[in-house]
Coordinates of N, CA and C in Angstrom, one line a residue:
M1 N 101.3 90.0 66.6 CA 99.8 90.0 66.8 C 99.3 91.4 66.5
G2 N 98.3 91.4 65.7 CA 97.7 92.7 65.3 C 96.6 93.1 66.2
V3 N 96.1 94.3 66.0 CA 95.0 94.9 66.7 C 93.9 95.1 65.8
E4 N 92.7 95.1 66.3 CA 91.5 95.3 65.5 C 90.8 96.6 65.9
V5 N 90.6 97.5 65.0 CA 89.9 98.7 65.2 C 88.6 98.7 64.4
M6 N 87.5 98.8 65.2 CA 86.2 98.8 64.6 C 86.1 97.7 63.5
G7 N 86.5 96.5 63.8 CA 86.3 95.4 62.9 C 87.4 95.2 61.8
T8 N 88.3 96.1 61.8 CA 89.4 96.1 60.7 C 90.7 95.7 61.4
P9 N 91.3 94.6 61.0 CA 92.6 94.2 61.6 C 93.7 95.1 61.1
I10 N 94.5 95.6 62.1 CA 95.7 96.4 61.7 C 96.9 95.8 62.4
G11 N 98.0 95.8 61.8 CA 99.2 95.3 62.4 C 100.0 96.3 63.2
G12 N 100.8 95.8 64.1 CA 101.7 96.7 64.8 C 102.9 97.1 64.0
M13 N 103.6 98.1 64.4 CA 104.8 98.6 63.7 C 106.0 97.8 64.2
S14 N 106.7 97.1 63.4 CA 107.8 96.4 63.8 C 109.0 97.3 64.0
Y15 N 110.1 96.8 64.6 CA 111.3 97.6 64.7 C 111.9 98.0 63.4
E16 N 111.8 97.1 62.4 CA 112.3 97.5 61.1 C 111.4 98.6 60.4
D17 N 110.1 98.4 60.6 CA 109.1 99.4 60.0 C 109.4 100.8 60.6
A18 N 109.7 100.8 61.9 CA 109.9 102.1 62.6 C 111.1 102.9 62.1
R19 N 112.1 102.1 61.5 CA 113.3 102.7 61.0 C 113.3 102.9 59.5
D20 N 112.3 102.5 58.8 CA 112.2 102.7 57.4 C 111.2 103.9 57.2
N21 N 111.8 105.0 56.7 CA 111.0 106.3 56.6 C 109.7 106.1 55.8
S22 N 109.8 105.5 54.7 CA 108.6 105.4 53.9 C 107.5 104.5 54.5
T23 N 107.9 103.4 55.1 CA 107.0 102.5 55.8 C 106.4 103.2 57.0
R24 N 107.3 103.9 57.7 CA 106.8 104.6 58.9 C 105.8 105.6 58.5
Q25 N 106.0 106.4 57.5 CA 105.1 107.4 57.0 C 103.8 106.8 56.6
R26 N 103.8 105.7 55.9 CA 102.6 105.0 55.4 C 101.8 104.6 56.7
L27 N 102.5 104.0 57.6 CA 101.8 103.5 58.8 C 101.2 104.7 59.7
Y28 N 101.9 105.8 59.7 CA 101.5 107.0 60.4 C 100.2 107.5 59.7
E29 N 100.2 107.6 58.4 CA 98.9 108.0 57.7 C 97.8 107.1 58.0
T30 N 98.0 105.8 58.1 CA 97.0 104.8 58.4 C 96.5 105.1 59.8
A31 N 97.4 105.3 60.7 CA 97.1 105.6 62.1 C 96.2 106.8 62.2
L32 N 96.5 107.9 61.5 CA 95.7 109.1 61.4 C 94.3 108.8 61.0
D33 N 94.1 108.0 60.0 CA 92.8 107.6 59.5 C 92.0 106.9 60.5
Y34 N 92.7 105.9 61.2 CA 92.0 105.2 62.3 C 91.6 106.0 63.5
I35 N 92.5 107.0 63.8 CA 92.1 107.9 64.9 C 90.9 108.7 64.6
K36 N 90.8 109.2 63.3 CA 89.7 109.9 62.9 C 88.4 109.1 62.9
K37 N 88.5 107.8 62.5 CA 87.4 106.9 62.6 C 87.0 106.7 64.1
L38 N 88.0 106.5 64.9 CA 87.7 106.2 66.3 C 87.0 107.5 66.9
A39 N 87.5 108.7 66.6 CA 86.8 109.9 67.1 C 85.4 110.0 66.6
A40 N 85.1 109.6 65.4 CA 83.7 109.6 64.9 C 82.9 108.7 65.7
Y41 N 83.4 107.5 65.9 CA 82.7 106.5 66.7 C 82.5 106.9 68.1
G42 N 83.6 107.5 68.7 CA 83.5 108.0 70.1 C 82.4 109.1 70.2
K43 N 82.3 109.9 69.3 CA 81.3 111.0 69.3 C 79.9 110.3 69.3
E44 N 79.7 109.3 68.5 CA 78.4 108.6 68.4 C 78.0 108.0 69.8
K45 N 79.1 107.6 70.5 CA 78.9 106.9 71.8 C 78.9 107.9 73.0
G46 N 79.1 109.2 72.7 CA 79.0 110.2 73.8 C 80.3 110.6 74.3
L47 N 81.5 110.2 73.8 CA 82.8 110.7 74.3 C 82.9 112.1 73.9
K48 N 83.6 112.8 74.8 CA 83.9 114.3 74.6 C 85.3 114.5 74.1
E49 N 86.2 113.5 74.3 CA 87.6 113.7 74.0 C 88.3 112.3 74.0
I50 N 89.4 112.3 73.1 CA 90.2 111.1 73.1 C 91.6 111.6 73.6
Q51 N 92.2 110.8 74.5 CA 93.6 111.1 74.9 C 94.5 110.1 74.3
I52 N 95.6 110.5 73.7 CA 96.6 109.6 73.2 C 97.9 109.8 74.1
E53 N 98.3 108.7 74.6 CA 99.5 108.7 75.5 C 100.8 108.5 74.7
A54 N 101.7 109.4 74.8 CA 103.0 109.2 74.2 C 103.7 108.1 75.0
T55 N 104.3 107.2 74.2 CA 104.9 106.0 74.8 C 106.4 106.1 74.7
P56 N 107.2 105.3 75.5 CA 108.6 105.3 75.4 C 109.1 104.2 74.3
L57 N 108.4 104.1 73.2 CA 108.7 103.1 72.2 C 108.8 103.7 70.8
I58 N 109.9 103.5 70.1 CA 110.1 104.1 68.8 C 109.1 103.4 67.8
T59 N 108.5 102.3 68.2 CA 107.6 101.5 67.3 C 106.1 102.0 67.5
E60 N 105.9 103.1 68.2 CA 104.6 103.6 68.4 C 104.6 105.1 68.1
F61 N 103.4 105.6 67.8 CA 103.1 107.0 67.6 C 102.3 107.5 68.8
P62 N 102.7 108.6 69.4 CA 103.9 109.3 69.3 C 104.9 108.8 70.4
H63 N 106.2 109.2 70.3 CA 107.2 108.7 71.2 C 108.1 109.8 71.7
D64 N 108.0 111.0 71.2 CA 108.8 112.1 71.7 C 108.1 113.4 71.5
P65 N 108.6 114.5 72.1 CA 107.8 115.7 72.0 C 107.5 116.2 70.6
E66 N 108.4 116.0 69.6 CA 108.2 116.5 68.3 C 107.1 115.7 67.6
T67 N 107.1 114.3 67.7 CA 106.1 113.5 67.0 C 104.8 113.7 67.7
S68 N 104.8 114.0 69.0 CA 103.5 114.3 69.7 C 102.9 115.6 69.2
V69 N 103.6 116.6 69.0 CA 103.1 117.9 68.5 C 102.6 117.7 67.0
K70 N 103.4 117.0 66.3 CA 103.1 116.7 64.8 C 101.7 115.9 64.8
L71 N 101.6 114.9 65.6 CA 100.3 114.2 65.6 C 99.2 115.1 65.9
M72 N 99.3 115.9 66.9 CA 98.2 116.8 67.3 C 97.9 117.8 66.2
E73 N 98.9 118.3 65.6 CA 98.7 119.3 64.5 C 98.1 118.6 63.3
D74 N 98.5 117.4 63.0 CA 97.9 116.6 61.9 C 96.4 116.3 62.1
L75 N 96.0 116.2 63.4 CA 94.6 115.9 63.7 C 93.8 117.1 64.0
E76 N 94.4 118.2 64.4 CA 93.6 119.3 64.8 C 92.6 119.8 63.8
G77 N 91.3 119.9 64.2 CA 90.2 120.3 63.4 C 89.8 119.3 62.4
K78 N 90.3 118.0 62.5 CA 90.0 117.0 61.5 C 89.3 115.8 62.1
T79 N 88.9 115.9 63.4 CA 88.3 114.8 64.1 C 87.0 115.3 64.7
D80 N 86.0 114.4 64.9 CA 84.7 114.8 65.4 C 84.7 115.2 66.8
I81 N 85.7 114.7 67.6 CA 85.9 115.2 69.0 C 87.3 115.5 69.1
P82 N 87.7 116.3 70.1 CA 89.1 116.7 70.2 C 90.0 115.5 70.6
V83 N 91.2 115.4 70.0 CA 92.2 114.4 70.4 C 93.3 115.2 71.1
R84 N 93.6 114.8 72.3 CA 94.6 115.5 73.1 C 95.7 114.5 73.6
L85 N 96.7 115.1 74.2 CA 97.8 114.3 74.7 C 97.7 114.0 76.2
L86 N 98.1 112.8 76.5 CA 98.3 112.4 77.9 C 99.8 112.2 78.0
I87 N 100.5 112.9 78.9 CA 102.0 112.7 79.1 C 102.2 112.0 80.4
D88 N 103.0 111.0 80.3 CA 103.4 110.2 81.5 C 104.8 110.5 81.9
W89 N 105.0 110.8 83.2 CA 106.3 111.2 83.7 C 107.4 110.2 83.4
G90 N 107.1 108.9 83.6 CA 108.0 107.8 83.3 C 108.4 107.7 81.9
H91 N 107.4 107.9 81.0 CA 107.7 107.9 79.5 C 108.5 109.1 79.1
A92 N 108.2 110.2 79.6 CA 108.9 111.5 79.3 C 110.3 111.5 79.8
L93 N 110.6 110.7 80.8 CA 112.0 110.7 81.4 C 112.8 109.5 81.0
F94 N 112.3 108.7 79.9 CA 112.9 107.5 79.5 C 114.2 107.7 78.7
K95 N 115.3 107.8 79.4 CA 116.6 108.1 78.8 C 117.1 107.2 77.6
P96 N 116.9 105.9 77.7 CA 117.5 105.0 76.6 C 116.9 105.4 75.2
L97 N 115.7 105.9 75.1 CA 115.1 106.3 73.9 C 115.3 107.8 73.6
L98 N 115.0 108.6 74.6 CA 114.9 110.0 74.4 C 116.2 110.8 74.6
K99 N 117.2 110.2 75.3 CA 118.5 110.9 75.5 C 118.3 112.3 76.2
E100 N 118.7 113.3 75.5 CA 118.6 114.7 76.1 C 117.2 115.2 76.1
K101 N 116.3 114.5 75.4 CA 114.9 115.0 75.4 C 114.1 114.3 76.6
A102 N 114.8 113.6 77.4 CA 114.2 113.0 78.6 C 114.0 114.0 79.6
D103 N 113.1 114.9 79.4 CA 113.0 116.1 80.3 C 111.5 116.5 80.3
M104 N 110.8 116.4 81.4 CA 109.4 116.7 81.5 C 109.1 118.2 81.2
E105 N 110.0 119.1 81.6 CA 109.7 120.5 81.2 C 109.7 120.7 79.7
L106 N 110.6 120.0 79.0 CA 110.7 120.1 77.6 C 109.4 119.6 77.0
W107 N 108.9 118.4 77.5 CA 107.7 117.8 77.0 C 106.5 118.8 77.2
L108 N 106.4 119.3 78.4 CA 105.2 120.1 78.8 C 105.2 121.4 78.0
K109 N 106.4 122.0 77.9 CA 106.4 123.3 77.2 C 106.2 123.1 75.7
S110 N 106.8 122.0 75.1 CA 106.6 121.7 73.7 C 105.2 121.4 73.3
C111 N 104.5 120.7 74.2 CA 103.2 120.1 73.9 C 102.1 120.8 74.6
S112 N 102.4 122.0 75.2 CA 101.4 122.6 76.2 C 100.0 122.8 75.6
L113 N 100.0 123.1 74.3 CA 98.6 123.4 73.7 C 97.7 122.2 73.6
Y114 N 98.3 121.0 73.8 CA 97.6 119.8 73.5 C 97.5 118.8 74.7
V115 N 98.1 119.2 75.9 CA 98.1 118.3 77.0 C 96.8 118.4 77.8
S116 N 96.2 117.2 78.0 CA 94.9 117.1 78.6 C 95.0 116.5 80.0
A117 N 96.0 115.6 80.2 CA 96.2 114.9 81.5 C 97.7 114.5 81.6
I118 N 98.1 114.2 82.8 CA 99.4 113.7 83.1 C 99.4 112.5 84.0
H119 N 100.1 111.5 83.7 CA 100.3 110.3 84.5 C 101.4 110.5 85.5
L120 N 101.2 110.3 86.7 CA 102.3 110.3 87.7 C 102.8 108.9 88.0
Q121 N 104.1 108.8 88.1 CA 104.7 107.5 88.5 C 106.1 107.8 88.9
Q122 N 106.6 107.0 89.8 CA 108.0 107.1 90.2 C 108.8 106.3 89.2
T123 N 110.0 106.7 88.8 CA 110.7 106.0 87.7 C 112.2 106.2 88.0
D124 N 113.0 105.3 87.3 CA 114.5 105.5 87.4 C 115.0 106.0 86.1
G125 N 114.2 106.3 85.1 CA 114.6 106.9 83.9 C 115.2 105.9 82.9
Q126 N 115.3 104.6 83.4 CA 115.9 103.6 82.5 C 114.9 102.5 82.0
W127 N 113.8 102.4 82.7 CA 112.7 101.5 82.4 C 111.4 102.2 82.7
D128 N 110.3 101.7 82.1 CA 109.0 102.3 82.4 C 108.4 101.6 83.7
R129 N 108.9 102.1 84.8 CA 108.7 101.4 86.1 C 107.3 101.4 86.6
H130 N 106.6 102.6 86.5 CA 105.3 102.7 87.1 C 105.3 102.4 88.6
W131 N 106.3 102.8 89.3 CA 106.4 102.6 90.8 C 105.6 103.7 91.5
D132 N 105.2 103.3 92.7 CA 104.6 104.3 93.6 C 105.7 105.2 94.1
F133 N 105.4 106.3 94.8 CA 106.4 107.2 95.3 C 107.1 106.8 96.6
T134 N 106.8 105.6 97.1 CA 107.6 105.1 98.2 C 108.9 104.4 97.7
K135 N 109.0 104.1 96.4 CA 110.2 103.5 95.8 C 111.2 104.6 95.5
P136 N 112.5 104.3 95.7 CA 113.5 105.3 95.3 C 113.6 105.4 93.8
G137 N 113.7 106.7 93.3 CA 113.8 106.9 91.9 C 114.3 108.3 91.7
I138 N 114.0 108.9 90.5 CA 114.6 110.2 90.1 C 113.6 111.3 90.4
L139 N 112.4 111.0 90.8 CA 111.4 112.0 91.0 C 111.1 112.2 92.5
S140 N 110.6 113.3 92.9 CA 110.0 113.6 94.2 C 108.7 114.3 93.9
T141 N 107.8 114.3 94.8 CA 106.5 115.0 94.6 C 106.8 116.5 94.5
G142 N 107.8 117.0 95.2 CA 108.1 118.4 95.0 C 108.5 118.8 93.6
V143 N 109.3 117.9 93.0 CA 109.7 118.1 91.6 C 108.5 118.1 90.7
V144 N 107.6 117.2 90.9 CA 106.4 117.2 90.1 C 105.6 118.5 90.2
K145 N 105.5 119.0 91.4 CA 104.8 120.2 91.6 C 105.5 121.4 90.9
E146 N 106.8 121.4 91.1 CA 107.7 122.5 90.6 C 107.6 122.6 89.1
V147 N 107.8 121.4 88.5 CA 107.8 121.4 87.0 C 106.5 121.8 86.4
T148 N 105.4 121.3 87.0 CA 104.1 121.6 86.5 C 103.8 123.1 86.7
K149 N 104.3 123.7 87.8 CA 104.1 125.1 88.0 C 104.9 125.9 87.0
N150 N 106.2 125.5 86.9 CA 107.1 126.2 85.9 C 106.5 126.2 84.5
C151 N 105.8 125.2 84.1 CA 105.2 125.1 82.8 C 103.8 125.6 82.7
D152 N 103.3 126.2 83.8 CA 101.9 126.7 83.8 C 100.9 125.6 83.5
M153 N 101.2 124.4 84.1 CA 100.3 123.2 83.9 C 99.6 122.8 85.2
E154 N 99.6 123.6 86.2 CA 99.0 123.2 87.4 C 97.5 122.9 87.3
H155 N 96.8 123.4 86.3 CA 95.4 123.2 86.0 C 95.1 121.8 85.4
I156 N 96.2 121.2 84.8 CA 96.0 119.9 84.1 C 95.8 118.8 85.2
V157 N 94.9 117.9 84.9 CA 94.7 116.8 85.8 C 95.9 115.8 85.8
Q158 N 96.4 115.5 87.0 CA 97.5 114.5 87.1 C 96.9 113.4 88.0
Y159 N 97.2 112.2 87.6 CA 96.7 111.1 88.4 C 97.8 110.0 88.4
L160 N 97.8 109.3 89.5 CA 98.8 108.3 89.8 C 98.5 107.1 89.0
E161 N 99.5 106.6 88.3 CA 99.4 105.3 87.5 C 100.5 104.4 88.0
V162 N 100.1 103.5 88.8 CA 101.1 102.6 89.4 C 100.8 101.2 88.9
V163 N 101.8 100.5 88.5 CA 101.7 99.0 88.2 C 102.6 98.3 89.1
T164 N 102.0 97.4 89.9 CA 102.8 96.7 90.9 C 103.1 95.3 90.4
I165 N 104.1 94.7 91.0 CA 104.5 93.3 90.7 C 103.4 92.3 91.2
F166 N 103.2 91.2 90.6 CA 102.2 90.3 91.0 C 102.5 89.7 92.3
E167 N 103.7 89.6 92.7 CA 104.1 89.0 94.0 C 103.8 89.9 95.2
D168 N 103.5 91.2 95.0 CA 103.2 92.1 96.1 C 101.9 91.7 96.8
S169 N 101.8 91.7 98.1 CA 100.6 91.4 98.8 C 99.6 92.6 98.6
D170 N 98.4 92.4 98.8 CA 97.4 93.5 98.8 C 97.7 94.6 99.8
E171 N 98.2 94.1 101.0 CA 98.5 95.1 102.0 C 99.7 96.0 101.6
A172 N 100.7 95.4 100.9 CA 101.9 96.2 100.5 C 101.4 97.2 99.4
V173 N 100.6 96.7 98.4 CA 100.1 97.6 97.4 C 99.3 98.7 98.0
Y174 N 98.4 98.4 98.9 CA 97.6 99.5 99.5 C 98.4 100.5 100.2
S175 N 99.4 100.0 101.0 CA 100.3 100.8 101.8 C 101.1 101.8 100.9
G176 N 101.6 101.2 99.8 CA 102.4 102.1 98.8 C 101.5 103.1 98.2
M177 N 100.3 102.7 97.8 CA 99.4 103.7 97.2 C 98.9 104.8 98.2
K178 N 98.6 104.4 99.4 CA 98.1 105.3 100.4 C 99.3 106.3 100.7
Q179 N 100.5 105.8 100.9 CA 101.6 106.7 101.2 C 101.9 107.6 100.0
S180 N 101.8 107.1 98.8 CA 102.0 108.0 97.7 C 101.0 109.1 97.6
M181 N 99.7 108.7 97.8 CA 98.7 109.7 97.7 C 98.8 110.7 98.8
D182 N 99.2 110.3 100.0 CA 99.4 111.2 101.1 C 100.5 112.2 100.8
M183 N 101.6 111.7 100.2 CA 102.7 112.5 99.8 C 102.3 113.6 98.7
L184 N 101.5 113.1 97.7 CA 101.1 114.0 96.7 C 100.1 115.1 97.2
H185 N 99.2 114.6 98.1 CA 98.3 115.6 98.7 C 99.0 116.6 99.5
K186 N 100.0 116.2 100.3 CA 100.8 117.1 101.1 C 101.4 118.2 100.3
V187 N 101.9 117.8 99.1 CA 102.6 118.8 98.3 C 101.6 119.6 97.5
F188 N 100.6 119.0 96.9 CA 99.7 119.7 96.0 C 98.6 120.5 96.8
D189 N 98.3 120.1 98.0 CA 97.2 120.7 98.7 C 97.7 121.9 99.6
S190 N 99.0 122.1 99.5 CA 99.6 123.2 100.4 C 99.7 124.5 99.6

């Protein structure tokens, strides 16, 4: 299934496309053109910035620190409004794709010039979980604060992005979100 950008249908990148260097480059250049068009349209509509979220998928742009920086460099000064990065903790720690690059400090230090926001989520590093912080995982709120401080990114907006299962009750979702926010406030407000 393709996507439509400003009335023009575009297709997604297949697994095979992602591994064919010439096809990947052609699709990357097409993506750059569409991002520029989107930025022009966004400016007309009053947007001040576009954020691109790095994903844990080889079939998308960007997917690792190097391709994130390259994308930002290729767009810098060439769009009507700034295009910046949004880094997601769960995406940055996704070991099956990133291996030794599954390291948030690496991401933040590599991409520091371009990071505009950070998604917070609890994760196990094996899937894009988007858990709240009441779930057991590889992160703690203290680690989040420590890493952002070590990378001089305390000024960057971080916000909780939780995706719950459909079977959870409203009460369970609310409880997990409230507890997570309480834990984050306790660490960040101190």
